[in-house]
Amino acid sequence: MHVVLIGPPGFGKGTQARHFAERLGIPSISSGDLFRAHFRDGTLLGRQAKKYMDSGALVPDHITMAMVKARIAAEDAAAGFLLDGFPRNVHQAVLLDGMLAVQGRRLDHVLALKVSTTEVERRLAGRRACQSCNLVVNVNFAPPRVSGACDTCGGRLIRREGDRERIIRRRLAACTERTAPLLVRYAALGILANVDAVGPVEDVRARILAAVPALAGAGA
Ligand SMILES: [Zn+2]
């Protein structure tokens, strides 16, 4: 089974990826893990990627996809894989299809986890930080026992609208913009399933299974 999971960071995508990969007996491959492994082993691809990142540039697709190519050729990926976080754009998707076709393989399912802008704003609006211990909580999802006070140390919870919020907004907007053409492409191929990613992990998991029953694996 060859699966691609697309969605913004920070909404349990990694958790779902690991769950379904384990269920299907295939490796879950995230771009973060892939890059970290190459940095750790000091590979040529890793050193090349680092040069771009250190200069604040995006790592070119051919470097990322060379890492993917090597990873999916590994023995544990012979029966398939679940890609978490790429392809990131249509160019990478075309490269991926090419490398799979050479091996007589193709993608079976592309799962797009969707998060509405309203929901993102609700989450951001609920974020509070403790003035004393810096613990970050979300009063919309896990209200403190005493309103306005930190559960851990009793310190005052304040709203800190700063870099982090701006980064999250910018990242989500960029993700939506970047993945839109990708979703059009996979929809045209008839392998795209859209799933609402907002809610408890178990609920999202159930929605994923309802959308793509094949992800239940052989055991179910
Ligand atoms: Zn505190």
Coordinates of C-alpha atoms and ligand atoms in Angstrom, one line a residue:
M1 CA 0.0 0.0 0.0
H2 CA 1.4 3.4 -1.1
V3 CA -0.1 6.3 0.8
V4 CA 0.6 10.0 0.9
L5 CA -0.7 12.1 3.8
I6 CA -1.0 15.9 3.1
G7 CA -2.0 18.5 5.7
P8 CA -0.8 21.4 7.8
P9 CA 1.6 20.8 10.7
G10 CA 0.3 20.8 14.2
F11 CA -3.0 19.0 13.8
G12 CA -2.0 15.5 14.7
K13 CA -0.9 14.5 11.2
G14 CA 2.3 12.7 12.5
T15 CA 0.2 10.8 15.0
Q16 CA -2.2 9.6 12.3
A17 CA 0.7 8.8 10.0
R18 CA 2.4 6.6 12.6
H19 CA -0.9 4.9 13.5
F20 CA -1.9 3.8 10.0
A21 CA 1.6 2.9 9.0
E22 CA 1.9 0.5 11.9
R23 CA -1.6 -0.9 11.2
L24 CA -0.6 -1.5 7.6
G25 CA 2.9 -2.8 8.4
I26 CA 4.6 -0.2 6.3
P27 CA 7.1 2.5 7.3
S28 CA 5.8 6.1 8.0
I29 CA 8.3 8.4 6.4
S30 CA 8.3 12.1 7.3
S31 CA 10.4 14.8 5.8
G32 CA 11.7 15.7 9.3
D33 CA 12.8 12.2 10.1
L34 CA 14.4 11.9 6.6
F35 CA 16.4 15.1 6.9
R36 CA 17.5 14.3 10.5
A37 CA 18.8 10.9 9.5
H38 CA 20.8 12.4 6.7
F39 CA 22.2 15.1 9.0
R40 CA 23.1 12.5 11.6
D41 CA 24.9 10.2 9.2
G42 CA 26.6 13.1 7.5
T43 CA 25.6 12.0 4.0
L44 CA 26.4 14.0 0.9
L45 CA 22.6 14.7 0.4
G46 CA 22.4 15.8 4.1
R47 CA 25.4 18.2 3.7
Q48 CA 23.9 19.6 0.5
A49 CA 20.6 20.2 2.1
K50 CA 22.2 21.8 5.2
K51 CA 24.0 24.3 3.0
Y52 CA 20.7 25.6 1.6
M53 CA 19.0 25.6 5.0
D54 CA 21.9 27.5 6.6
S55 CA 21.6 30.2 4.0
G56 CA 17.8 30.4 4.7
A57 CA 16.9 28.9 1.3
L58 CA 14.5 26.1 0.5
V59 CA 16.1 22.7 -0.1
P60 CA 15.7 22.0 -3.9
D61 CA 13.3 19.3 -4.9
H62 CA 15.9 17.1 -6.4
I63 CA 17.8 16.8 -3.1
T64 CA 14.6 16.0 -1.1
M65 CA 13.4 13.5 -3.7
A66 CA 16.8 11.8 -3.9
M67 CA 16.4 11.2 -0.1
V68 CA 12.9 9.9 -0.7
K69 CA 14.1 7.6 -3.5
A70 CA 16.7 6.0 -1.3
R71 CA 14.3 5.6 1.6
I72 CA 11.5 3.9 -0.4
A73 CA 14.0 1.6 -2.0
A74 CA 14.8 0.2 1.5
E75 CA 13.7 -3.3 2.3
D76 CA 11.1 -2.3 4.9
A77 CA 9.3 -0.3 2.2
A78 CA 9.0 -3.1 -0.3
A79 CA 5.3 -3.6 0.5
G80 CA 4.7 0.1 0.6
F81 CA 5.0 3.3 2.6
L82 CA 3.2 6.2 4.1
L83 CA 4.7 9.5 3.2
D84 CA 4.1 12.2 5.8
G85 CA 4.8 15.7 4.5
F86 CA 5.6 15.2 0.9
P87 CA 5.4 15.5 -1.9
R88 CA 5.2 19.2 -1.0
N89 CA 4.4 20.5 -4.5
V90 CA 3.4 19.3 -8.0
H91 CA 7.1 19.1 -9.1
Q92 CA 7.9 16.7 -6.3
A93 CA 4.7 14.7 -7.1
V94 CA 5.8 14.2 -10.7
L95 CA 9.2 13.1 -9.6
L96 CA 7.7 10.7 -7.1
D97 CA 5.3 9.2 -9.7
G98 CA 8.3 8.7 -12.1
M99 CA 10.4 6.9 -9.5
L100 CA 7.5 4.7 -8.5
A101 CA 6.6 3.9 -12.2
V102 CA 10.2 2.7 -12.8
Q103 CA 9.7 0.2 -10.0
G104 CA 6.3 -0.9 -11.3
R105 CA 4.6 0.8 -8.3
R106 CA 2.1 3.7 -8.0
L107 CA 0.3 5.6 -5.2
D108 CA -2.9 4.0 -4.0
H109 CA -4.3 6.7 -1.8
V110 CA -3.7 10.4 -1.0
L111 CA -5.2 11.6 2.2
A112 CA -5.7 15.3 2.6
L113 CA -6.2 16.5 6.2
K114 CA -8.2 19.7 6.1
V115 CA -8.2 22.4 8.7
S116 CA -10.5 25.4 8.3
T117 CA -9.1 28.9 8.8
T118 CA -11.8 29.6 11.4
E119 CA -10.7 26.6 13.4
V120 CA -7.1 27.8 13.3
E121 CA -8.1 31.3 14.5
R122 CA -10.1 29.7 17.3
R123 CA -7.0 27.8 18.4
L124 CA -4.7 30.7 18.2
A125 CA -7.2 32.9 20.0
G126 CA -7.3 30.5 22.9
R127 CA -3.5 30.3 23.5
R128 CA -2.3 31.6 26.8
A129 CA 1.2 31.5 28.4
C130 CA 1.9 31.5 32.1
Q131 CA 3.8 34.6 33.1
S132 CA 5.7 32.6 35.8
C133 CA 6.6 29.2 34.3
N134 CA 6.0 29.9 30.6
L135 CA 3.6 26.9 30.3
V136 CA 1.4 27.3 27.2
V137 CA -2.2 26.2 27.4
N138 CA -5.3 26.6 25.2
V139 CA -8.2 27.9 27.2
N140 CA -10.7 26.9 24.4
F141 CA -9.6 23.3 24.6
A142 CA -8.2 22.7 28.1
P143 CA -9.5 25.5 30.4
P144 CA -7.4 25.9 33.6
R145 CA -9.1 24.9 36.9
V146 CA -9.0 28.5 38.0
S147 CA -9.8 30.9 35.3
G148 CA -6.8 33.0 34.3
A149 CA -4.4 31.0 36.5
C150 CA -1.7 28.4 35.6
D151 CA -2.6 24.9 36.8
T152 CA 1.0 24.1 37.4
C153 CA 2.2 27.1 39.4
G154 CA -0.7 29.4 39.9
G155 CA 0.9 32.2 37.8
R156 CA -1.1 34.5 35.7
L157 CA -2.1 33.3 32.2
I158 CA -1.6 36.0 29.6
R159 CA -2.3 36.2 25.9
R160 CA 0.9 36.5 24.0
E161 CA 0.2 37.4 20.4
G162 CA 3.6 37.2 19.0
D163 CA 6.0 35.6 16.5
R164 CA 4.6 32.1 17.2
E165 CA 1.1 33.1 16.1
R166 CA 2.4 34.9 13.1
I167 CA 4.5 31.9 12.1
I168 CA 1.6 29.5 12.5
R169 CA -0.7 31.7 10.3
R170 CA 2.0 32.2 7.7
R171 CA 2.8 28.5 7.7
L172 CA -0.8 27.5 7.2
A173 CA -1.4 30.0 4.5
A174 CA 1.7 28.8 2.7
C175 CA 0.7 25.2 3.1
T176 CA -2.7 25.7 1.7
E177 CA -1.4 27.7 -1.3
R178 CA 1.4 25.2 -2.0
T179 CA -0.8 22.0 -1.7
A180 CA -3.8 23.3 -3.7
P181 CA -2.4 22.3 -7.1
L182 CA -1.2 19.0 -5.6
L183 CA -4.7 18.2 -4.5
V184 CA -6.2 19.1 -7.9
R185 CA -3.7 16.7 -9.4
Y186 CA -4.5 13.8 -7.1
A187 CA -8.2 14.4 -7.4
A188 CA -7.9 14.1 -11.2
L189 CA -6.1 10.8 -10.7
G190 CA -9.0 9.6 -8.6
I191 CA -6.9 8.7 -5.5
L192 CA -7.7 11.7 -3.3
A193 CA -9.7 11.6 -0.1
N194 CA -10.4 14.8 1.9
V195 CA -10.8 14.4 5.7
D196 CA -11.7 17.0 8.3
A197 CA -8.7 17.1 10.6
V198 CA -10.3 19.1 13.4
G199 CA -11.2 17.2 16.6
P200 CA -9.9 14.5 18.9
V201 CA -7.4 12.1 17.4
E202 CA -9.8 9.1 17.6
D203 CA -12.5 11.0 15.7
V204 CA -10.2 12.0 13.0
R205 CA -8.9 8.4 12.8
A206 CA -12.5 7.2 12.4
R207 CA -13.1 9.7 9.6
I208 CA -10.0 8.6 7.8
L209 CA -11.1 5.0 8.0
A210 CA -14.6 5.9 6.7
A211 CA -13.0 7.8 3.8
V212 CA -10.5 5.1 2.9
P213 CA -11.5 1.7 4.4
A214 CA -8.4 0.0 2.9
L215 CA -6.3 1.8 5.5
A216 CA -7.7 -0.5 8.1
G217 CA -5.2 -3.1 7.0
A218 CA -5.5 -6.9 6.7
G219 CA -6.2 -7.4 10.4
A220 CA -9.4 -5.5 10.4
Ligands
ZN1 ZN 2.8 28.5 35.5

